[in-house]
Amino acid sequence: MTEQQTPVRPVVEVFDTTLRDGAQREGITYSVADKLAVARLLDDVGVAYIEGGWPGALPKDTEFFARARTELQLRHAVLVAFGATRKAGVAVEDDAQVRALLDSGAPVVCLVAKSDLRHVRDALRTTPEENLAMVADTVAFLVGHGRRVFVDCEHFFDGYAFDPDHGVAVLRAAFAAGAEVGVLCDTNGGMLPSGVGRVVADVRARVEGQLGIHCQDDTGCAVANSLAAVEAGATQVQGTANGYGERAGNADTFTLIGNLVTKMGLPVVPAECLPELSRVSHAIAELANLTPDDHQPFVGASAFAHKAGLHASAIKVSPELYNHLDPVVVGNDMRILVTEMAGRASVELKGRELGVDLAGQGTPSAGSSLPSRSGRPAAGPTRPPTPPSSCCCAASCPTPRRGCSSWRAGAPPSSTAPTARWSARRW
C-alpha cells in the first residue's frame, strides 16, 4: 500500500466491506492471497473505501494488512481496518485490540460501537455512561495517532425504536472526539425502506456530522433501504460484492453503484470504472468459489436476457423499449433467447447476433452484435491487453475459461474466438 493523495470526495461515498462483513457468509473462506486479489478488483470499480478485516482479532487479517503495505497499490480506494472500542473498564492505551488497529498501518479505522441500550446493559454489561466513554476515548486515541475514524453504530435502528436518545448520544460522542462518519447499522436486517428513511431523516436533524448506512438483507430490502437512507441524508453507503454476508447477506455493492450512478445521478465511482462492474462481480465470485448469480441486477448474465417473443419484437425496433439501461454501461451484454416462447423477431435477432441474415436485409458480418439503445451496434467493454501469465488452460488457449487466471486478470480473448463481443455466458 503506497502513500497516496486523498482524492476529491464525491457527494456520496461507497464503502465496501466484502473482506470483513462479506467474509462472514457461510461457505466463504479467503486466503490472504485471495483477500489481496479481491481488494485489487474492488479498486478497479472505484469504491472509496475497502475494509480489509479485523487485525488483532484474526491472524489472517493481521497478515493481510502487513502484506498490503508492500503488495497493494490502490488507485482509487483507501484501506480501512475494522475493530472495536476499548473494553469496559480498560484504559484505551492498554487495550491490545486497539493497539493492533494502529499497528495495522491502515490510514482509516472503522470502530464498531453499541448503540442499543439493551446491548449495552445485557451484552457489554456496563452502563450507558461507560459506553459513551468507550466510544469517545477510542476515537480520540486513534485520531491523536493520525488515523481517520468512522464509527459503526451497531443495532442502531432496533435501538432507536427502543430508546431514540442513546444512539444519538453515541453519535454525538463520536463526532465530538473526532470521528468523521457515524454509520447507522441495520444489523438484524429487519427494516423496510420507509422506516429507514424516517429514522435517518430524524437523526440527520438531531446531529452534526456525516452519516453512513449499513444494511443487512434479511427482509430482502438491503439495497432499497440503503437508497432510502441516501435520499434522507446519508452520504456513505456500505455494501459487499454480490451481497455476500452473514445470514441473508448485505446490500450488494454492485447493485448500489448501478443505482446510485444511473438512477440517482450520483458520481460515486469514476466514470471509467462503471463498465468494470460485471467483470469484477464474476471474478470475485470465482475467488469466493461461488457460482455467479445469473439473475443478479446489472451484472448477471441474464440481467439483460430476453426470452419472450413480445419483448424481442419491441427490441428489434428499439432496445431501450425493454431495457432499463444500455448493458454496455455496466460492462454487460444484451442477449436474445430462442425457446418455445420465441417469435419471428427473436429468431431474426439471434441470427443477426450470429452473423446470419434471416430478415433478408443483407448478410451481416460474423460476430455482429445486437443494437444498443442508440440503434447502433454496441461495443463491448474493453479490457487491458494483458497477456495470460499463468492460465490454467493450455498456454495457447484462444478463449480462456472464466475461472482461469487470465480471465481474472482481464485478458481479452484471442482473435480466433468465435465472437468479437465479450459475454460472460459465452465463456
Short mmCIF file of C-alpha atoms in Angstrom, two decimals:
data_model
loop_
_atom_site.label_atom_id
_atom_site.label_comp_id
_atom_site.label_asym_id
_atom_site.label_seq_id
_atom_site.Cartn_x
_atom_site.Cartn_y
_atom_site.Cartn_z
CA MET A 1 0.00 0.00 0.00
CA THR A 2 1.66 3.19 -1.15
CA GLU A 3 1.17 6.69 0.20
CA GLN A 4 -1.43 8.47 -1.88
CA GLN A 5 -3.13 11.81 -2.07
CA THR A 6 -6.68 11.94 -0.73
CA PRO A 7 -8.98 12.09 -3.78
CA VAL A 8 -11.74 14.65 -4.17
CA ARG A 9 -14.62 13.21 -2.19
CA PRO A 10 -17.92 12.69 -4.05
CA VAL A 11 -21.28 13.67 -2.64
CA VAL A 12 -21.86 10.03 -1.64
CA GLU A 13 -19.07 7.54 -0.91
CA VAL A 14 -19.14 3.77 -1.35
CA PHE A 15 -17.55 1.79 1.48
CA ASP A 16 -17.03 -1.88 0.62
CA THR A 17 -16.78 -4.47 3.38
CA THR A 18 -16.51 -7.66 1.29
CA LEU A 19 -13.30 -8.67 3.05
CA ARG A 20 -14.74 -8.25 6.54
CA ASP A 21 -18.54 -8.49 6.70
CA GLY A 22 -18.81 -10.29 3.35
CA ALA A 23 -16.38 -12.95 4.55
CA GLN A 24 -18.90 -13.87 7.26
CA ARG A 25 -21.07 -15.59 4.64
CA GLU A 26 -21.44 -19.32 5.21
CA GLY A 27 -19.15 -21.20 2.82
CA ILE A 28 -16.64 -18.42 2.13
CA THR A 29 -13.05 -18.72 3.31
CA TYR A 30 -10.48 -16.38 1.78
CA SER A 31 -6.74 -16.92 1.91
CA VAL A 32 -4.56 -13.85 2.37
CA ALA A 33 -3.69 -14.01 -1.34
CA ASP A 34 -7.42 -14.13 -2.12
CA LYS A 35 -8.03 -11.07 0.03
CA LEU A 36 -5.31 -9.12 -1.75
CA ALA A 37 -6.77 -10.13 -5.13
CA VAL A 38 -10.28 -9.12 -4.08
CA ALA A 39 -9.00 -5.74 -2.87
CA ARG A 40 -7.40 -5.08 -6.25
CA LEU A 41 -10.63 -5.97 -8.03
CA LEU A 42 -12.70 -3.71 -5.78
CA ASP A 43 -10.27 -0.90 -6.51
CA ASP A 44 -10.97 -1.47 -10.22
CA VAL A 45 -14.61 -0.46 -9.73
CA GLY A 46 -13.60 2.74 -7.94
CA VAL A 47 -15.04 2.33 -4.45
CA ALA A 48 -13.86 4.94 -1.95
CA TYR A 49 -13.02 2.57 0.92
CA ILE A 50 -12.12 -1.11 1.25
CA GLU A 51 -12.47 -2.63 4.71
CA GLY A 52 -9.77 -5.30 4.85
CA GLY A 53 -10.65 -7.12 8.06
CA TRP A 54 -10.06 -7.10 11.81
CA PRO A 55 -6.32 -7.00 12.63
CA GLY A 56 -5.51 -8.32 16.06
CA ALA A 57 -8.63 -10.47 16.17
CA LEU A 58 -7.88 -12.75 13.20
CA PRO A 59 -4.27 -13.74 12.38
CA LYS A 60 -5.15 -13.90 8.69
CA ASP A 61 -6.34 -10.29 8.77
CA THR A 62 -3.24 -9.18 10.65
CA GLU A 63 -1.13 -10.77 7.90
CA PHE A 64 -3.27 -9.17 5.21
CA PHE A 65 -2.56 -5.65 6.49
CA ALA A 66 1.15 -6.43 6.89
CA ARG A 67 1.38 -7.63 3.27
CA ALA A 68 -0.82 -4.81 1.99
CA ARG A 69 1.84 -2.28 2.95
CA THR A 70 4.12 -3.52 0.17
CA GLU A 71 1.89 -5.61 -2.12
CA LEU A 72 -1.22 -3.48 -2.51
CA GLN A 73 -1.13 -0.37 -4.67
CA LEU A 74 -4.60 1.18 -4.73
CA ARG A 75 -5.55 3.79 -7.33
CA HIS A 76 -8.99 4.79 -6.07
CA ALA A 77 -9.72 3.28 -2.67
CA VAL A 78 -8.38 3.81 0.84
CA LEU A 79 -7.77 0.74 3.02
CA VAL A 80 -9.72 0.50 6.28
CA ALA A 81 -9.08 -1.60 9.38
CA PHE A 82 -12.08 -2.75 11.41
CA GLY A 83 -12.09 -3.09 15.18
CA ALA A 84 -13.95 -2.41 18.42
CA THR A 85 -13.87 0.32 21.01
CA ARG A 86 -11.84 -0.28 24.14
CA LYS A 87 -13.21 -2.77 26.62
CA ALA A 88 -15.28 -1.58 29.55
CA GLY A 89 -13.08 -0.66 32.48
CA VAL A 90 -9.84 -0.85 30.46
CA ALA A 91 -7.73 2.22 29.63
CA VAL A 92 -7.61 2.73 25.88
CA GLU A 93 -3.81 2.79 25.75
CA ASP A 94 -3.76 -0.60 27.50
CA ASP A 95 -6.24 -2.28 25.15
CA ALA A 96 -4.30 -4.71 22.92
CA GLN A 97 -7.02 -4.80 20.29
CA VAL A 98 -6.97 -1.01 19.88
CA ARG A 99 -3.18 -1.10 19.68
CA ALA A 100 -3.42 -3.69 16.88
CA LEU A 101 -5.50 -1.23 14.85
CA LEU A 102 -2.64 1.25 14.99
CA ASP A 103 -0.10 -1.46 14.18
CA SER A 104 -2.04 -2.41 11.04
CA GLY A 105 -0.86 0.78 9.36
CA ALA A 106 -4.30 1.41 7.84
CA PRO A 107 -4.97 5.13 7.40
CA VAL A 108 -8.65 4.69 8.32
CA VAL A 109 -10.18 2.74 11.20
CA CYS A 110 -13.83 1.74 11.43
CA LEU A 111 -14.89 1.08 15.02
CA VAL A 112 -17.96 -0.91 15.98
CA ALA A 113 -19.87 0.52 18.95
CA LYS A 114 -23.05 -0.48 20.74
CA SER A 115 -25.91 1.96 20.17
CA ASP A 116 -28.79 -0.11 21.57
CA LEU A 117 -29.21 0.27 25.33
CA ARG A 118 -30.22 -3.38 25.65
CA HIS A 119 -26.91 -4.49 24.15
CA VAL A 120 -25.02 -2.06 26.39
CA ARG A 121 -26.59 -3.48 29.52
CA ASP A 122 -27.03 -7.15 28.58
CA ALA A 123 -24.12 -7.87 26.20
CA LEU A 124 -21.42 -5.43 27.38
CA ARG A 125 -22.77 -5.48 30.97
CA THR A 126 -21.86 -1.89 31.53
CA THR A 127 -23.56 1.47 31.96
CA PRO A 128 -24.69 3.90 29.26
CA GLU A 129 -22.15 6.41 30.56
CA GLU A 130 -19.26 3.95 30.27
CA ASN A 131 -20.38 3.01 26.76
CA LEU A 132 -20.17 6.66 25.69
CA ALA A 133 -16.75 6.95 27.32
CA MET A 134 -15.55 3.83 25.49
CA VAL A 135 -16.53 5.43 22.18
CA ALA A 136 -15.06 8.84 22.93
CA ASP A 137 -11.79 7.51 24.38
CA THR A 138 -11.11 5.14 21.47
CA VAL A 139 -11.93 7.66 18.76
CA ALA A 140 -9.80 10.37 20.39
CA PHE A 141 -6.89 7.95 20.88
CA LEU A 142 -6.86 6.87 17.22
CA VAL A 143 -7.34 10.40 15.90
CA GLY A 144 -4.50 11.51 18.15
CA HIS A 145 -2.29 8.98 16.40
CA GLY A 146 -3.15 10.35 12.97
CA ARG A 147 -5.93 7.95 11.96
CA ARG A 148 -9.20 8.85 10.33
CA VAL A 149 -12.05 7.20 12.22
CA PHE A 150 -15.54 6.01 11.27
CA VAL A 151 -17.93 4.54 13.84
CA ASP A 152 -20.37 1.72 13.03
CA CYS A 153 -23.33 2.14 15.39
CA GLU A 154 -24.39 -1.48 15.72
CA HIS A 155 -28.11 -2.27 16.02
CA PHE A 156 -28.87 1.42 15.58
CA PHE A 157 -32.39 1.07 14.18
CA ASP A 158 -33.55 -1.51 16.72
CA GLY A 159 -32.02 0.60 19.46
CA TYR A 160 -33.65 3.75 18.14
CA ALA A 161 -37.07 2.09 18.36
CA PHE A 162 -36.35 1.10 21.97
CA ASP A 163 -34.74 4.38 23.06
CA PRO A 164 -34.21 7.13 20.46
CA ASP A 165 -31.72 9.04 22.63
CA HIS A 166 -28.82 6.70 23.41
CA GLY A 167 -27.90 6.04 19.77
CA VAL A 168 -27.87 9.77 19.11
CA ALA A 169 -25.69 10.24 22.21
CA VAL A 170 -23.23 7.69 20.79
CA LEU A 171 -23.06 9.62 17.52
CA ARG A 172 -22.50 12.93 19.33
CA ALA A 173 -19.75 11.42 21.48
CA ALA A 174 -18.03 10.01 18.41
CA PHE A 175 -18.20 13.27 16.44
CA ALA A 176 -17.04 15.32 19.43
CA ALA A 177 -13.98 13.06 19.74
CA GLY A 178 -13.07 13.49 16.07
CA ALA A 179 -14.90 10.76 14.13
CA GLU A 180 -15.62 11.64 10.50
CA VAL A 181 -18.60 9.35 9.87
CA GLY A 182 -21.27 7.83 12.08
CA VAL A 183 -22.73 4.75 10.36
CA LEU A 184 -26.29 3.73 11.19
CA CYS A 185 -26.40 -0.08 11.06
CA ASP A 186 -29.47 -2.24 10.45
CA THR A 187 -27.56 -5.14 11.97
CA ASN A 188 -30.52 -7.53 12.21
CA GLY A 189 -31.69 -6.59 8.72
CA GLY A 190 -35.31 -6.18 9.78
CA MET A 191 -36.03 -2.69 8.47
CA LEU A 192 -38.10 -1.57 5.47
CA PRO A 193 -37.29 1.47 3.28
CA SER A 194 -39.97 3.73 4.74
CA GLY A 195 -38.72 3.14 8.28
CA VAL A 196 -35.07 3.62 7.34
CA GLY A 197 -35.81 6.89 5.58
CA ARG A 198 -37.82 8.19 8.52
CA VAL A 199 -35.13 7.37 11.11
CA VAL A 200 -32.23 8.70 9.02
CA ALA A 201 -34.07 11.97 8.40
CA ASP A 202 -34.83 12.30 12.11
CA VAL A 203 -31.21 11.61 13.11
CA ARG A 204 -29.94 13.96 10.39
CA ALA A 205 -31.93 16.76 12.07
CA ARG A 206 -30.54 15.91 15.53
CA VAL A 207 -26.78 15.59 14.93
CA GLU A 208 -24.00 17.37 13.08
CA GLY A 209 -21.66 15.16 11.13
CA GLN A 210 -21.55 12.80 8.15
CA LEU A 211 -23.94 9.85 8.37
CA GLY A 212 -23.46 6.45 6.76
CA ILE A 213 -25.73 3.46 6.25
CA HIS A 214 -25.06 -0.29 6.62
CA CYS A 215 -27.91 -2.67 5.78
CA GLN A 216 -28.27 -6.43 6.07
CA ASP A 217 -30.64 -8.18 3.66
CA ASP A 218 -32.83 -10.24 5.97
CA THR A 219 -36.02 -8.67 4.57
CA GLY A 220 -34.66 -8.59 1.00
CA CYS A 221 -34.55 -4.79 1.25
CA ALA A 222 -30.87 -4.02 1.90
CA VAL A 223 -30.31 -2.13 -1.34
CA ALA A 224 -33.67 -0.35 -1.17
CA ASN A 225 -33.04 0.56 2.48
CA SER A 226 -29.61 1.95 1.60
CA LEU A 227 -31.01 4.08 -1.22
CA ALA A 228 -33.76 5.36 1.09
CA ALA A 229 -31.07 6.36 3.59
CA VAL A 230 -29.19 8.27 0.89
CA GLU A 231 -32.35 10.11 -0.05
CA ALA A 232 -32.80 11.00 3.64
CA GLY A 233 -29.27 12.39 4.02
CA ALA A 234 -26.73 9.56 4.41
CA THR A 235 -23.54 10.25 2.47
CA GLN A 236 -21.65 7.00 2.96
CA VAL A 237 -23.09 3.66 1.80
CA GLN A 238 -21.68 0.31 2.91
CA GLY A 239 -22.05 -2.87 0.86
CA THR A 240 -20.37 -6.12 -0.15
CA ALA A 241 -19.54 -7.65 -3.52
CA ASN A 242 -22.51 -9.64 -4.82
CA GLY A 243 -24.27 -9.06 -1.49
CA TYR A 244 -22.14 -11.62 0.36
CA GLY A 245 -22.53 -11.58 4.13
CA GLU A 246 -23.95 -13.05 7.30
CA ARG A 247 -27.30 -14.88 7.06
CA ALA A 248 -29.16 -13.48 4.01
CA GLY A 249 -26.27 -11.17 3.14
CA ASN A 250 -25.64 -7.44 2.82
CA ALA A 251 -26.50 -4.70 0.38
CA ASP A 252 -24.83 -5.57 -2.93
CA THR A 253 -22.05 -3.09 -3.73
CA PHE A 254 -22.53 -3.51 -7.48
CA THR A 255 -26.30 -3.00 -7.35
CA LEU A 256 -25.76 0.02 -5.11
CA ILE A 257 -23.28 1.56 -7.54
CA GLY A 258 -25.50 0.83 -10.53
CA ASN A 259 -28.48 2.53 -8.91
CA LEU A 260 -26.62 5.44 -7.36
CA VAL A 261 -24.91 6.31 -10.65
CA THR A 262 -27.51 5.51 -13.33
CA LYS A 263 -30.76 6.14 -11.42
CA MET A 264 -29.87 8.80 -8.86
CA GLY A 265 -27.19 10.63 -10.84
CA LEU A 266 -24.59 10.43 -8.06
CA PRO A 267 -20.96 10.07 -9.28
CA VAL A 268 -19.95 7.58 -6.59
CA VAL A 269 -17.27 5.96 -8.79
CA PRO A 270 -15.12 7.36 -11.62
CA ALA A 271 -16.91 7.14 -14.97
CA GLU A 272 -14.27 4.85 -16.45
CA CYS A 273 -14.84 2.32 -13.63
CA LEU A 274 -18.54 1.70 -14.21
CA PRO A 275 -18.03 -0.75 -17.14
CA GLU A 276 -15.87 -2.90 -14.83
CA LEU A 277 -18.84 -3.92 -12.65
CA SER A 278 -19.73 -7.14 -14.49
CA ARG A 279 -16.15 -8.39 -14.84
CA VAL A 280 -15.30 -7.68 -11.21
CA SER A 281 -18.53 -9.25 -9.92
CA HIS A 282 -17.79 -12.52 -11.72
CA ALA A 283 -14.10 -12.52 -10.81
CA ILE A 284 -14.84 -12.10 -7.10
CA ALA A 285 -17.37 -14.93 -7.29
CA GLU A 286 -14.61 -17.13 -8.69
CA LEU A 287 -12.26 -16.20 -5.86
CA ALA A 288 -15.01 -16.95 -3.35
CA ASN A 289 -15.61 -20.34 -5.02
CA LEU A 290 -19.25 -19.44 -5.62
CA THR A 291 -21.26 -19.65 -8.83
CA PRO A 292 -22.09 -16.18 -10.17
CA ASP A 293 -25.77 -15.30 -9.86
CA ASP A 294 -27.07 -15.14 -13.45
CA HIS A 295 -30.07 -13.10 -12.32
CA GLN A 296 -28.17 -10.51 -10.30
CA PRO A 297 -29.22 -6.94 -11.19
CA PHE A 298 -26.96 -5.04 -13.60
CA VAL A 299 -24.15 -7.64 -13.73
CA GLY A 300 -25.82 -11.05 -14.03
CA ALA A 301 -25.58 -12.94 -17.32
CA SER A 302 -29.39 -12.90 -17.54
CA ALA A 303 -29.85 -9.31 -16.38
CA PHE A 304 -30.40 -8.20 -19.98
CA ALA A 305 -31.57 -11.50 -21.49
CA HIS A 306 -34.96 -11.57 -23.24
CA LYS A 307 -36.98 -14.75 -23.70
CA ALA A 308 -40.49 -13.59 -24.62
CA GLY A 309 -41.17 -13.07 -28.31
CA LEU A 310 -43.17 -9.94 -27.45
CA HIS A 311 -40.07 -8.42 -25.89
CA ALA A 312 -37.87 -9.32 -28.86
CA SER A 313 -40.36 -7.77 -31.28
CA ALA A 314 -40.08 -4.43 -29.46
CA ILE A 315 -36.30 -4.71 -29.05
CA LYS A 316 -35.99 -5.16 -32.82
CA VAL A 317 -37.46 -1.65 -33.14
CA SER A 318 -35.53 -0.11 -30.22
CA PRO A 319 -33.66 -1.97 -27.46
CA GLU A 320 -34.48 0.71 -24.90
CA LEU A 321 -38.15 -0.31 -25.03
CA TYR A 322 -37.36 -3.39 -22.91
CA ASN A 323 -34.04 -2.44 -21.28
CA HIS A 324 -33.84 -0.04 -18.36
CA LEU A 325 -30.22 0.68 -19.30
CA ASP A 326 -27.76 0.06 -22.11
CA PRO A 327 -25.97 -3.00 -20.65
CA VAL A 328 -22.61 -1.84 -22.01
CA VAL A 329 -22.69 0.95 -19.39
CA VAL A 330 -22.07 -1.66 -16.67
CA GLY A 331 -19.96 -4.00 -18.79
CA ASN A 332 -22.74 -6.45 -19.58
CA ASP A 333 -24.45 -7.74 -22.76
CA MET A 334 -27.99 -7.95 -24.06
CA ARG A 335 -28.98 -11.44 -25.25
CA ILE A 336 -31.98 -12.78 -27.14
CA LEU A 337 -33.05 -16.30 -26.18
CA VAL A 338 -34.66 -18.69 -28.65
CA THR A 339 -37.09 -21.03 -26.88
CA GLU A 340 -40.68 -22.17 -27.30
CA MET A 341 -41.65 -18.60 -26.38
CA ALA A 342 -39.69 -17.09 -29.27
CA GLY A 343 -41.31 -15.30 -32.16
CA ARG A 344 -40.01 -14.26 -35.55
CA ALA A 345 -38.17 -11.26 -34.14
CA SER A 346 -36.35 -13.48 -31.63
CA VAL A 347 -35.03 -15.71 -34.40
CA GLU A 348 -34.05 -12.77 -36.61
CA LEU A 349 -32.17 -11.04 -33.79
CA LYS A 350 -30.41 -14.25 -32.79
CA GLY A 351 -29.40 -14.73 -36.43
CA ARG A 352 -28.04 -11.19 -36.55
CA GLU A 353 -26.04 -11.87 -33.38
CA LEU A 354 -24.54 -14.99 -35.04
CA GLY A 355 -23.84 -13.26 -38.34
CA VAL A 356 -26.70 -14.88 -40.27
CA ASP A 357 -29.23 -12.73 -42.15
CA LEU A 358 -32.67 -14.16 -41.55
CA ALA A 359 -34.57 -10.96 -42.32
CA GLY A 360 -33.49 -10.52 -45.94
CA GLN A 361 -31.70 -7.23 -45.23
CA GLY A 362 -28.23 -8.19 -46.41
CA THR A 363 -25.69 -10.51 -44.85
CA PRO A 364 -24.37 -9.22 -41.53
CA SER A 365 -20.77 -9.79 -40.66
CA ALA A 366 -19.89 -12.63 -38.33
CA GLY A 367 -19.99 -11.56 -34.74
CA SER A 368 -22.36 -8.66 -35.40
CA SER A 369 -23.88 -7.62 -32.13
CA LEU A 370 -27.36 -6.61 -31.17
CA PRO A 371 -28.21 -2.92 -31.41
CA SER A 372 -27.56 -0.66 -28.47
CA ARG A 373 -30.09 1.85 -27.17
CA SER A 374 -28.93 4.27 -29.85
CA GLY A 375 -29.74 1.73 -32.56
CA ARG A 376 -26.07 1.21 -33.44
CA PRO A 377 -24.14 -1.96 -32.58
CA ALA A 378 -22.99 -1.65 -29.01
CA ALA A 379 -19.26 -2.03 -28.49
CA GLY A 380 -18.45 -4.42 -25.70
CA PRO A 381 -16.40 -3.36 -22.70
CA THR A 382 -12.72 -3.03 -23.36
CA ARG A 383 -10.18 -4.84 -21.24
CA PRO A 384 -6.48 -4.18 -21.00
CA PRO A 385 -4.29 -6.24 -23.36
CA THR A 386 -2.65 -8.17 -20.55
CA PRO A 387 -1.26 -11.48 -21.89
CA PRO A 388 -2.13 -14.59 -19.91
CA SER A 389 0.63 -15.16 -17.40
CA SER A 390 -0.47 -18.35 -15.70
CA CYS A 391 -3.61 -19.50 -17.45
CA CYS A 392 -4.99 -22.69 -16.03
CA CYS A 393 -5.81 -23.74 -19.60
CA ALA A 394 -3.19 -24.51 -22.23
CA ALA A 395 -0.79 -21.66 -22.92
CA SER A 396 -2.25 -21.22 -26.39
CA CYS A 397 -5.86 -21.28 -25.22
CA PRO A 398 -7.79 -18.97 -27.61
CA THR A 399 -10.68 -18.37 -25.20
CA PRO A 400 -9.57 -18.67 -21.56
CA ARG A 401 -12.23 -20.00 -19.24
CA ARG A 402 -13.92 -17.66 -16.80
CA GLY A 403 -12.26 -19.42 -13.88
CA CYS A 404 -8.69 -19.12 -15.13
CA SER A 405 -6.19 -16.53 -14.02
CA SER A 406 -6.01 -14.80 -17.40
CA TRP A 407 -9.76 -14.14 -17.29
CA ARG A 408 -9.48 -12.73 -13.78
CA ALA A 409 -6.62 -10.51 -14.91
CA GLY A 410 -8.82 -9.11 -17.66
CA ALA A 411 -7.02 -10.69 -20.62
CA PRO A 412 -9.06 -10.41 -23.84
CA PRO A 413 -9.95 -13.45 -25.92
CA SER A 414 -7.81 -14.23 -28.92
CA SER A 415 -8.82 -13.02 -32.37
CA THR A 416 -9.67 -16.64 -33.15
CA ALA A 417 -12.55 -16.56 -30.68
CA PRO A 418 -15.94 -17.18 -32.30
CA THR A 419 -17.30 -13.71 -31.49
CA ALA A 420 -15.78 -10.30 -31.01
CA ARG A 421 -18.40 -9.39 -28.41
CA TRP A 422 -17.47 -10.22 -24.83
CA SER A 423 -20.16 -12.08 -22.90
CA ALA A 424 -19.83 -13.89 -19.61
CA ARG A 425 -22.35 -16.52 -20.73
CA ARG A 426 -20.47 -17.31 -23.95
CA TRP A 427 -17.34 -18.06 -21.95
#
